[in-house]
mmCIF file of C-alpha atoms in Angstrom:
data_model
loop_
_atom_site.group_PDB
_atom_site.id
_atom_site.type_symbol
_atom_site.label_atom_id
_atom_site.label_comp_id
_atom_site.label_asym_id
_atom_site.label_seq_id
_atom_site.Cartn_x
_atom_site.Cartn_y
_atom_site.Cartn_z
ATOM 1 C CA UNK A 1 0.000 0.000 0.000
ATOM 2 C CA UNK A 2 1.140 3.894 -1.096
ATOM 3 C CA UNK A 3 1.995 5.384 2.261
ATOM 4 C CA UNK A 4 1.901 9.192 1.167
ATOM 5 C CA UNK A 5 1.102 11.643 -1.086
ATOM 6 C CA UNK A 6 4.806 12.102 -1.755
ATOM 7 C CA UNK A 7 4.729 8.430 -2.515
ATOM 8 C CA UNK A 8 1.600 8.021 -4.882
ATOM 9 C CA UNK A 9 2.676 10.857 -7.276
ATOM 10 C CA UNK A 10 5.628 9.254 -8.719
ATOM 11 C CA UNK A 11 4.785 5.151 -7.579
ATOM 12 C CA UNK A 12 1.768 5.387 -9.996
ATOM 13 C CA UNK A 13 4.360 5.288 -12.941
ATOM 14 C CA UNK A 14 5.977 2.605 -12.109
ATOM 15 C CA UNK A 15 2.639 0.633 -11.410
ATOM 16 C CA UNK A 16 1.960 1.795 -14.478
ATOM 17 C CA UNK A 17 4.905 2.943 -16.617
ATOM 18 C CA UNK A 18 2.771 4.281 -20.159
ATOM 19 C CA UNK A 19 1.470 6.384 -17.986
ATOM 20 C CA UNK A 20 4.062 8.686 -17.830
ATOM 21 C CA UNK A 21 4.792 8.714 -21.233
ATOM 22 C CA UNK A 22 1.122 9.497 -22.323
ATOM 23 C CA UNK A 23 1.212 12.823 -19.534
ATOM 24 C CA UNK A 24 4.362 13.427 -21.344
ATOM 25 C CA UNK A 25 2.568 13.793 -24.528
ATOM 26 C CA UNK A 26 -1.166 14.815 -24.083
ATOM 27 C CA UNK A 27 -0.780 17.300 -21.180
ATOM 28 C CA UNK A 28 2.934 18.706 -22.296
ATOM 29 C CA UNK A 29 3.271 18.430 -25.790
ATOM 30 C CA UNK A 30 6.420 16.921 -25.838
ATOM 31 C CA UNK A 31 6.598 14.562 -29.015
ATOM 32 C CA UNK A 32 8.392 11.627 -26.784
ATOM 33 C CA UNK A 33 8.650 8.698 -28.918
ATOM 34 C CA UNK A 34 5.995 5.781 -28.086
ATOM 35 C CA UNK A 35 8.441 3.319 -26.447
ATOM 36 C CA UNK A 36 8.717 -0.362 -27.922
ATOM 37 C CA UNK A 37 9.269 -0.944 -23.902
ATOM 38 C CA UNK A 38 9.834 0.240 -20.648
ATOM 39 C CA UNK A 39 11.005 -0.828 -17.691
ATOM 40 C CA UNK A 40 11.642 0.084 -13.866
ATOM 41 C CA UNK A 41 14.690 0.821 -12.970
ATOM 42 C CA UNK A 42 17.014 0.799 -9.551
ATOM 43 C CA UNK A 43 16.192 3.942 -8.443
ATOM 44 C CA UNK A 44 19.834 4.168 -5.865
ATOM 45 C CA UNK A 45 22.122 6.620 -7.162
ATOM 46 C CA UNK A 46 25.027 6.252 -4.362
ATOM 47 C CA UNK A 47 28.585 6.177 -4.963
ATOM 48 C CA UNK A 48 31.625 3.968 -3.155
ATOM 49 C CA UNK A 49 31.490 7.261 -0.752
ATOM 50 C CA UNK A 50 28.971 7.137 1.876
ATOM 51 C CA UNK A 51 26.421 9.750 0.279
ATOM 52 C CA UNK A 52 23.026 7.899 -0.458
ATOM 53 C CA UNK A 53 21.095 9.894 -3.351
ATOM 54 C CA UNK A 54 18.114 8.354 -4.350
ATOM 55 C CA UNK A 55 15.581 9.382 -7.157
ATOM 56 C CA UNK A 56 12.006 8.911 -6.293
ATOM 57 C CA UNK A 57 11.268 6.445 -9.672
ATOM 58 C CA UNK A 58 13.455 5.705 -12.645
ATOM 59 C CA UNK A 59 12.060 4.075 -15.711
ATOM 60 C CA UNK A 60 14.227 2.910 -18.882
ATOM 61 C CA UNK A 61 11.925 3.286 -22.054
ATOM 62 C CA UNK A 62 13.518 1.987 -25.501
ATOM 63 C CA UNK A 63 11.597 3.857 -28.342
ATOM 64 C CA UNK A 64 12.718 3.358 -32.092
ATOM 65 C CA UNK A 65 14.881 6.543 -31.711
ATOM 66 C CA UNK A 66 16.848 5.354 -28.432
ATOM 67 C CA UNK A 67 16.797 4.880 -25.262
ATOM 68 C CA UNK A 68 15.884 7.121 -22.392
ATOM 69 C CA UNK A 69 16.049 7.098 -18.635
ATOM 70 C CA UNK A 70 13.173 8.979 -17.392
ATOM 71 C CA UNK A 71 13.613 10.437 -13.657
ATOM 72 C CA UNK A 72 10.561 10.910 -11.915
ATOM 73 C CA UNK A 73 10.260 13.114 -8.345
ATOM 74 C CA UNK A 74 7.346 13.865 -6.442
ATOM 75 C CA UNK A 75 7.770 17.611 -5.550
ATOM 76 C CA UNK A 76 5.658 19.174 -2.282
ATOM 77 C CA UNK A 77 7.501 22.101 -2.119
ATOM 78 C CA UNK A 78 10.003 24.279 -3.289
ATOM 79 C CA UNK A 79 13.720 23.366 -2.328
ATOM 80 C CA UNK A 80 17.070 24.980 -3.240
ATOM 81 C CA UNK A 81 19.057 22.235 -2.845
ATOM 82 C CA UNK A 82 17.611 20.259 -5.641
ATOM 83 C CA UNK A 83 19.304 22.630 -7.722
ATOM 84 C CA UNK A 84 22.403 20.489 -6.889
ATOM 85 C CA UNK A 85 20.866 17.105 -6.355
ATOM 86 C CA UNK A 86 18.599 17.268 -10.481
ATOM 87 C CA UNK A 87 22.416 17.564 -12.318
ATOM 88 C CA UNK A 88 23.974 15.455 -10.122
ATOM 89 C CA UNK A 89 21.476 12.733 -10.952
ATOM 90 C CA UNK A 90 21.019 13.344 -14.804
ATOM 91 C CA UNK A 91 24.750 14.006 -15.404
ATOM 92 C CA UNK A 92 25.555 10.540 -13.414
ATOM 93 C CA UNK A 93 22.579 8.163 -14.894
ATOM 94 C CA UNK A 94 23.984 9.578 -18.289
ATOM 95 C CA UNK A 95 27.681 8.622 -17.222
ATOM 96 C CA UNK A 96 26.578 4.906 -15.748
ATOM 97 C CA UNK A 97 24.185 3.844 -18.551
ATOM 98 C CA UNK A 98 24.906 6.148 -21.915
ATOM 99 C CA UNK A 99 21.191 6.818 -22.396
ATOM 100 C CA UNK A 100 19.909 10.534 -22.474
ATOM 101 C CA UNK A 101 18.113 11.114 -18.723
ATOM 102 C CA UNK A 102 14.734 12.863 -18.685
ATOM 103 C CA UNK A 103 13.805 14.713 -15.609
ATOM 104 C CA UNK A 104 9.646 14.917 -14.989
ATOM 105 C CA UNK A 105 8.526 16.866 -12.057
ATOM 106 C CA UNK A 106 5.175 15.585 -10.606
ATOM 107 C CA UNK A 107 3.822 18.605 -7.800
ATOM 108 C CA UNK A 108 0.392 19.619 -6.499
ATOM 109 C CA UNK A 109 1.106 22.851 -5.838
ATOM 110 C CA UNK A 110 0.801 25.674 -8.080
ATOM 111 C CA UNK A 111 3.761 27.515 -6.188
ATOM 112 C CA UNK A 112 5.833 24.413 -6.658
ATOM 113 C CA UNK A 113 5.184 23.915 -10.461
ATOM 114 C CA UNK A 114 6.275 27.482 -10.639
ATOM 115 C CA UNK A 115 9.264 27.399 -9.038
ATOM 116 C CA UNK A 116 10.433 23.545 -10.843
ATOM 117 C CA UNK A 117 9.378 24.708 -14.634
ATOM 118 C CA UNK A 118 12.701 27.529 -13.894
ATOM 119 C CA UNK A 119 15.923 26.412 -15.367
ATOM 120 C CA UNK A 120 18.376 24.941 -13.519
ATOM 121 C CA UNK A 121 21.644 27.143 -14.930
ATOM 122 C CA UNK A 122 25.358 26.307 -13.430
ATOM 123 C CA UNK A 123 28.396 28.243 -14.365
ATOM 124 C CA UNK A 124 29.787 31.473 -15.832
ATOM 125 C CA UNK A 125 26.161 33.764 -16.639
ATOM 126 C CA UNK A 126 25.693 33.432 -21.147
ATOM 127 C CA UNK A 127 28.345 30.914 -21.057
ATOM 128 C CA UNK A 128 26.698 27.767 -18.513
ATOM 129 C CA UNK A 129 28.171 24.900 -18.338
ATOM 130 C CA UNK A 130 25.176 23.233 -17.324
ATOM 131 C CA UNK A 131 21.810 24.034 -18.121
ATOM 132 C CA UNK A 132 18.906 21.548 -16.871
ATOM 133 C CA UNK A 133 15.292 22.015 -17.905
ATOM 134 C CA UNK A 134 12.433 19.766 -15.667
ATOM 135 C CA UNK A 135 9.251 18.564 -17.570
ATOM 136 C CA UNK A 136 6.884 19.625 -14.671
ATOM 137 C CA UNK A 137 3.250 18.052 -14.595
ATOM 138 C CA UNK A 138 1.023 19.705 -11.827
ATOM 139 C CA UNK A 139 -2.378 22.018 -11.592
ATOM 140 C CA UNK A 140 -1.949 24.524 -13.850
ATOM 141 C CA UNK A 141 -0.723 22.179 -16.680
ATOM 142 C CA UNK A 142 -3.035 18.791 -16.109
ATOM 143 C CA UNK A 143 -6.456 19.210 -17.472
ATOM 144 C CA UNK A 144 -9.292 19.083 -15.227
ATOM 145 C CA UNK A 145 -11.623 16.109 -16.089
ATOM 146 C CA UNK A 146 -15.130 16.881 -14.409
ATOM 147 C CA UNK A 147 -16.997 15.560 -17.260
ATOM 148 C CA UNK A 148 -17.635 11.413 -16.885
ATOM 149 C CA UNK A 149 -17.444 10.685 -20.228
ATOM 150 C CA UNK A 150 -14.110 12.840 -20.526
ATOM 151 C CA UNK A 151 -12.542 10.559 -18.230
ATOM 152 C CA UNK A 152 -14.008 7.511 -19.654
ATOM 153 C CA UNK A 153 -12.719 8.354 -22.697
ATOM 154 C CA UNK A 154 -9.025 9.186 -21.109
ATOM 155 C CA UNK A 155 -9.297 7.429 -17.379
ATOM 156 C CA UNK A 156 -5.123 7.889 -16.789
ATOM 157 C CA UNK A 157 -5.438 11.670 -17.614
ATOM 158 C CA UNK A 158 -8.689 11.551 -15.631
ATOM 159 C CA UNK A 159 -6.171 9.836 -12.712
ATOM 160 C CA UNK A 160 -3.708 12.168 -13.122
ATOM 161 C CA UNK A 161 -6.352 14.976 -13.089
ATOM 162 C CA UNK A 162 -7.226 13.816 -9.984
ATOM 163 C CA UNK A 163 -4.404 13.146 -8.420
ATOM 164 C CA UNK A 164 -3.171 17.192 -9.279
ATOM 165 C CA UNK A 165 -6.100 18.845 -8.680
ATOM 166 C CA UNK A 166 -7.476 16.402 -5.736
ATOM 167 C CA UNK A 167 -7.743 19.347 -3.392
ATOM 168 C CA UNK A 168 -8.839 22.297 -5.387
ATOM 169 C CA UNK A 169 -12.711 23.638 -5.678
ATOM 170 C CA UNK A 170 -13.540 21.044 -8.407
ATOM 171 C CA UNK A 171 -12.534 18.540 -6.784
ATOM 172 C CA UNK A 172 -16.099 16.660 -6.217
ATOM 173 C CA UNK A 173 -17.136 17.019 -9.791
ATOM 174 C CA UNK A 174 -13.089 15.141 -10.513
ATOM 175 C CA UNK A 175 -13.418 12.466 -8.064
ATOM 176 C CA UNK A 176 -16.916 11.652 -9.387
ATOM 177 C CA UNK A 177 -15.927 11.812 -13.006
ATOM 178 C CA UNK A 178 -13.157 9.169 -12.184
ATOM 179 C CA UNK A 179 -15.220 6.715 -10.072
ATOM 180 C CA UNK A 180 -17.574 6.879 -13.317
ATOM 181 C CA UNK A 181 -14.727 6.418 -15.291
ATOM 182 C CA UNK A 182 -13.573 3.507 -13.358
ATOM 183 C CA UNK A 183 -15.814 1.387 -13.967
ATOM 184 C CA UNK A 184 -15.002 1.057 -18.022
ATOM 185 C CA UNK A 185 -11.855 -0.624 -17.243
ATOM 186 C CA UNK A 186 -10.736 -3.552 -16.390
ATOM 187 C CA UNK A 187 -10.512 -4.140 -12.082
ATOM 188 C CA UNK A 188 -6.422 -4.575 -11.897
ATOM 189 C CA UNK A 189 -6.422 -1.301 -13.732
ATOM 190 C CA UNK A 190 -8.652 0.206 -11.900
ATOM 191 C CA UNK A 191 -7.852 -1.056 -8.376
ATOM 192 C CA UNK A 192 -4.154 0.589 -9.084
ATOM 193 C CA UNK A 193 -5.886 4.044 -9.830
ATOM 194 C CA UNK A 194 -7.947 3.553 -6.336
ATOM 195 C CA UNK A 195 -4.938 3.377 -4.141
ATOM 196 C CA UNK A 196 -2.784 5.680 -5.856
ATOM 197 C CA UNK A 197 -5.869 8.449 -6.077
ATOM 198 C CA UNK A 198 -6.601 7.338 -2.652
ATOM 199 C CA UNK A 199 -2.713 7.797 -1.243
ATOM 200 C CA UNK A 200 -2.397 11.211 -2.849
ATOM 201 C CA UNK A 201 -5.375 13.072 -1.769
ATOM 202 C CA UNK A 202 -4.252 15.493 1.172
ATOM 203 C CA UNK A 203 -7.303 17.188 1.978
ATOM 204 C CA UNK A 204 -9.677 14.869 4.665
ATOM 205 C CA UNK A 205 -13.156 15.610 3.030
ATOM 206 C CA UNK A 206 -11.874 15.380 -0.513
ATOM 207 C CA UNK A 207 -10.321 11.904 0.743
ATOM 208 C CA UNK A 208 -13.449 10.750 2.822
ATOM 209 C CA UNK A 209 -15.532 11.380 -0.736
ATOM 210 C CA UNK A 210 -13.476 8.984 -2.710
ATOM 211 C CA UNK A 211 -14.363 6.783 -0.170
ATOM 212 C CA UNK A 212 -17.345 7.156 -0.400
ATOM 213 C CA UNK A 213 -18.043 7.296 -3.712
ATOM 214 C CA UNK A 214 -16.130 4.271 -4.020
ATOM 215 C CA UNK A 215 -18.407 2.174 -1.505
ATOM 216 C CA UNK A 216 -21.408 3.447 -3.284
ATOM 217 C CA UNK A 217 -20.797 1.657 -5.968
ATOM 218 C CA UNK A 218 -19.716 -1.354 -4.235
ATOM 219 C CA UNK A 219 -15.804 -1.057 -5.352
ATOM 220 C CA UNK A 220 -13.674 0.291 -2.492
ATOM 221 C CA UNK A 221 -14.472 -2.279 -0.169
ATOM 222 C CA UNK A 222 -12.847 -4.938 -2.453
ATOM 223 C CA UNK A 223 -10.285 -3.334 -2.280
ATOM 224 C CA UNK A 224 -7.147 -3.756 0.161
ATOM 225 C CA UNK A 225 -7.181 -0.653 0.646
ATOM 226 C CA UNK A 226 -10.180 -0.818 2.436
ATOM 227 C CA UNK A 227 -9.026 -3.234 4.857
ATOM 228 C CA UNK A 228 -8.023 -0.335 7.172
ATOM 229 C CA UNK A 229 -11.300 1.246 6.966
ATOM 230 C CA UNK A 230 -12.719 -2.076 7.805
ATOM 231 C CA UNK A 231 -11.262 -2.566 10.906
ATOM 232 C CA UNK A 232 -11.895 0.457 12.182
ATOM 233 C CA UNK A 233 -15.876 -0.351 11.535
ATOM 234 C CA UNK A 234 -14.985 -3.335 13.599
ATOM 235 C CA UNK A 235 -13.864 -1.761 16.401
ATOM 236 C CA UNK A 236 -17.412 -0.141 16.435
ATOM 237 C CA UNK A 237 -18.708 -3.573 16.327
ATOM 238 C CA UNK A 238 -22.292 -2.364 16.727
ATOM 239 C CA UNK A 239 -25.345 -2.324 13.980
ATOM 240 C CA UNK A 240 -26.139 1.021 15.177
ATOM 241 C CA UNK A 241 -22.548 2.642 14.612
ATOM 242 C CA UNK A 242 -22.367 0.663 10.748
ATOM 243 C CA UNK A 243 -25.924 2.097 9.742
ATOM 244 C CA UNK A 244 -24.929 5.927 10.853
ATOM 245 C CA UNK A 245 -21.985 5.548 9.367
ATOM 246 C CA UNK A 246 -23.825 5.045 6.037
ATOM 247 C CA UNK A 247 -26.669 7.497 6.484
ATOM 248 C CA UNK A 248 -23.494 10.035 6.758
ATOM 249 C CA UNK A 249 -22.184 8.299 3.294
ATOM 250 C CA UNK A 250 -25.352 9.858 1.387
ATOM 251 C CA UNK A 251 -25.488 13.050 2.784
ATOM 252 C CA UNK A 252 -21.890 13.668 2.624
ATOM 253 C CA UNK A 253 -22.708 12.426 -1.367
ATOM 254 C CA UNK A 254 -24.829 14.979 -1.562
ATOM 255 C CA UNK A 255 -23.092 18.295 -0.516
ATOM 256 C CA UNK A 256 -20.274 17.160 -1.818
ATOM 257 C CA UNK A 257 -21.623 17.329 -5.172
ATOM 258 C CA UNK A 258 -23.552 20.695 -4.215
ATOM 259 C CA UNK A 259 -26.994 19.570 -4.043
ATOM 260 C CA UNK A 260 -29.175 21.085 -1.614
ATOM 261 C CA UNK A 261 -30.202 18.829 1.149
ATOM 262 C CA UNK A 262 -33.690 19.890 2.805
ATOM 263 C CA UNK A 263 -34.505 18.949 6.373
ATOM 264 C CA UNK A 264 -37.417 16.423 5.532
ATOM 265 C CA UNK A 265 -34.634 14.254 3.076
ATOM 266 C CA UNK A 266 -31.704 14.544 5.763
ATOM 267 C CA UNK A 267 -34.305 13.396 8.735
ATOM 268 C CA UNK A 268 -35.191 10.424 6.645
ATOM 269 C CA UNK A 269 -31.833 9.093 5.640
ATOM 270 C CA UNK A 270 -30.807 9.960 9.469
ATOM 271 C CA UNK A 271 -33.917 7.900 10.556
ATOM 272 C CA UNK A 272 -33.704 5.151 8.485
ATOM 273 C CA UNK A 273 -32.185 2.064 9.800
ATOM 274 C CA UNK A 274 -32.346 -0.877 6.826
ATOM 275 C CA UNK A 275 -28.419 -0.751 5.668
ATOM 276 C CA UNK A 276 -29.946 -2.356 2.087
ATOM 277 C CA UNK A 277 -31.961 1.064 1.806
ATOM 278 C CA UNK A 278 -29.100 3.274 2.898
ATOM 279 C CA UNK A 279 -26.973 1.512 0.457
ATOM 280 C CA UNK A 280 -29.484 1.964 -2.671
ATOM 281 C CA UNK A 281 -29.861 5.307 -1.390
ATOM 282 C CA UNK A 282 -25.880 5.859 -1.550
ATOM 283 C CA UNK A 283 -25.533 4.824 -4.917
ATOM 284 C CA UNK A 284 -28.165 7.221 -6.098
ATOM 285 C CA UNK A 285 -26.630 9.789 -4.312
ATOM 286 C CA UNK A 286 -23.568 9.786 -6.788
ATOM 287 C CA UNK A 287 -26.199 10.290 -9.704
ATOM 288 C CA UNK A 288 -29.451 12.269 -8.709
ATOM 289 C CA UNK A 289 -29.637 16.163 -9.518
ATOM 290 C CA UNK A 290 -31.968 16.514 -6.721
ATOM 291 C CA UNK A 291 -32.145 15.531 -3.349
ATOM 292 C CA UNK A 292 -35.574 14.199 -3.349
ATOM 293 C CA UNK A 293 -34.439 12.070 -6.203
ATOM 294 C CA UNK A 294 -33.441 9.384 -3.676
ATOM 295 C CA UNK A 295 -36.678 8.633 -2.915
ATOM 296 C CA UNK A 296 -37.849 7.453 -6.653
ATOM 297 C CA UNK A 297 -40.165 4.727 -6.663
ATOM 298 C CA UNK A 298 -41.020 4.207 -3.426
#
C-alpha cells in the first residue's frame, strides 16, 4: 500500500509505466517517442562514498529513436538544494548507462510547479556549463476532467487529473468523473488508480468522498485498501454505529456534489435504519440532480 502523497505521485508510474509517457505527450506536448518498452529501474544513485542519493522512480523506455532514462520526483515544495541534487542525478545516470536522462517533475502545488518549470543554470552567466530544464506536470498544466465521459474516454489523464487537482474547488465534480470512469476498465487497472488516487489526496473531506463514492458503488471495499477502513468499523462492532456511518455516506454524497439537502430528506436518511436502503440510497446519491431524487419509486 502507497503510504503518502509524496509516494503516490511518482509510484503510480511505475505501477503503471505508459502512464508517464502518455502525460508526457497529451498534457505537455512533448513529441516523446511511443516506447517499444519500458522498464523500472534501480532507483539508488550512491557512490563507493557514503552519500546515499536516491531518485524517487526511474524508468528505462527503448523507443525506435533510443533509449531514455526517465527520472521521476514527487515535488511538495520548493527546495534549493535540488538545484544540486537534479544535475547530479542526470549528469551521473547519463555517465553509468549512456542513455539521455529525462527529468519529470510531478507537484500539487501551483507555487511548486512554478518554481520547478525555472531552469536549472550552473556556471559562468551566457556561457553555462550546465543548463537543466524539468518537464513539470502539476495544476496549472493537467487538465481538469469533471466531465464522466471525458474521463471515460481518457481514465489515466482523468487519474492524473485527480491526483493534481485532488484538493482544489472542483474537486467533487473530478473524483466523481473518475469513479464513473472507473468502472469502463478492467478491475487490476482500476484497483491501481484507487490506491494511488486514494494515497495522494491530502485534503480529509476530498479523501473521505473517494471513499465514499467508491463504496457506493460497491468497489472500495474490495479493495485492500479498504481493509483499514474495515477494521476500524470493527472496532465499532455495533449495527447502530455501521448504519450511521452510512446514512453520513449519502449526505456527505450529496453536498459534496452541491446539491441542496432539505430537512425532511436529511431526517429520513438519518432515521432510516435498513443498511440495504441506505446503500441503494448511496448509490443514487452519486447520480441524482436533486435531493428528493433518492426517494424514486417508493
Amino acid at each position: 500500500m502507497v503510504g503518502s502523497s509524496h509516494e503516490a505521485l511518482h509510484r503510480i508510474f511505475q505501477k503503471d509505466p505508459g502512464l508517464l509517457t502518455h502525460a508526457l505527450q497529451r498534457v505537455l506536448g512533448v513529441p516523446f517517442p511511443e516506447p517499444r518498452e519500458i522498464a523500472a529501474m534501480n532507483v539508488d544513485l550512491t557512490e563507493i562514498e557514503p552519500v546515499e542519493r536516491r531518485v524517487d522512480t526511474l524508468l528505462r523506455a527503448e523507443t525506435d529513436e533510443g533509449t531514455y532514462l526517465l527520472v521521476v520526483e514527487s515535488q511538495g515544495r520548493p527546495d534549493d538544494r535540488k538545484r544540486g541534487s537534479w544535475p547530479y542525478y542526470l549528469s551521473y545516470l547519463y555517465e553509468k548507462y549512456r542513455c539521455e536522462p529525462v527529468l519529470i517533475v510531478v507537484t500539487q502545488s501551483s507555487v511548486t510547479a512554478k518554481w520547478a518549470a525555472q531552469p536549472i543554470q550552473l556556471g559562468f552567466p551566457g556561457w553555462e556549463s550546465l543548463i537543466v530544464r524539468p518537464l513539470v506536470l502539476g495544476p496549472d498544466n493537467v487538465p481538469v476532467i469533471a466531465d464522466e465521459r471525458a474521463a471515460a474516454r481518457d481514465v489515466p489523464l482523468a487519474v492524473l487529473s485527480a491526483m493534481t487537482h485532488g484538493r482544489g474547488p472542483q474537486a467533487a465534480a473530478i473524483l466523481e468523473s473518475l469513479a464513473a470512469a472507473l468502472k469502463t476498465i478492467d478491475r487490476d487497472s482500476a484497483a491501481v488508480f484507487v490506491q494511488f488516487v486514494d494515497s495522494c489526496l491530502v485534503d480529509p473531506r476530498a479523501k473521505q468522498m473517494w471513499r465514499d463514492l467508491m463504496t457506493a458503488i460497491q468497489y472500495f471495499w474490495r479493495h485492500p485498501l479498504a481493509e483499514q477502513v474495515r477494521e476500524e468499523g470493527r472496532e465499532e462492532g455495533r449495527e447502530e454505529g455501521r448504519v450511521q456511518e452510512r446514512a453520513g455516506m449519502v449526505l456527505r454524497l450529496l453536498e459534496w456534489r452541491g446539491i441542496p439537502v432539505s430537512d425532511p430528506v436529511r431526517e429520513r436518511v438519518n432515521g432510516c435504519g435498513d443498511l440495504d436502503q441506505l446503500e441503494l440510497w448511496a448509490q443514487r446519491a452519486v447520480h441524482v440532480t436533486d435531493a428528493a431524487e433518492l426517494f424514486a419509486e417508493e
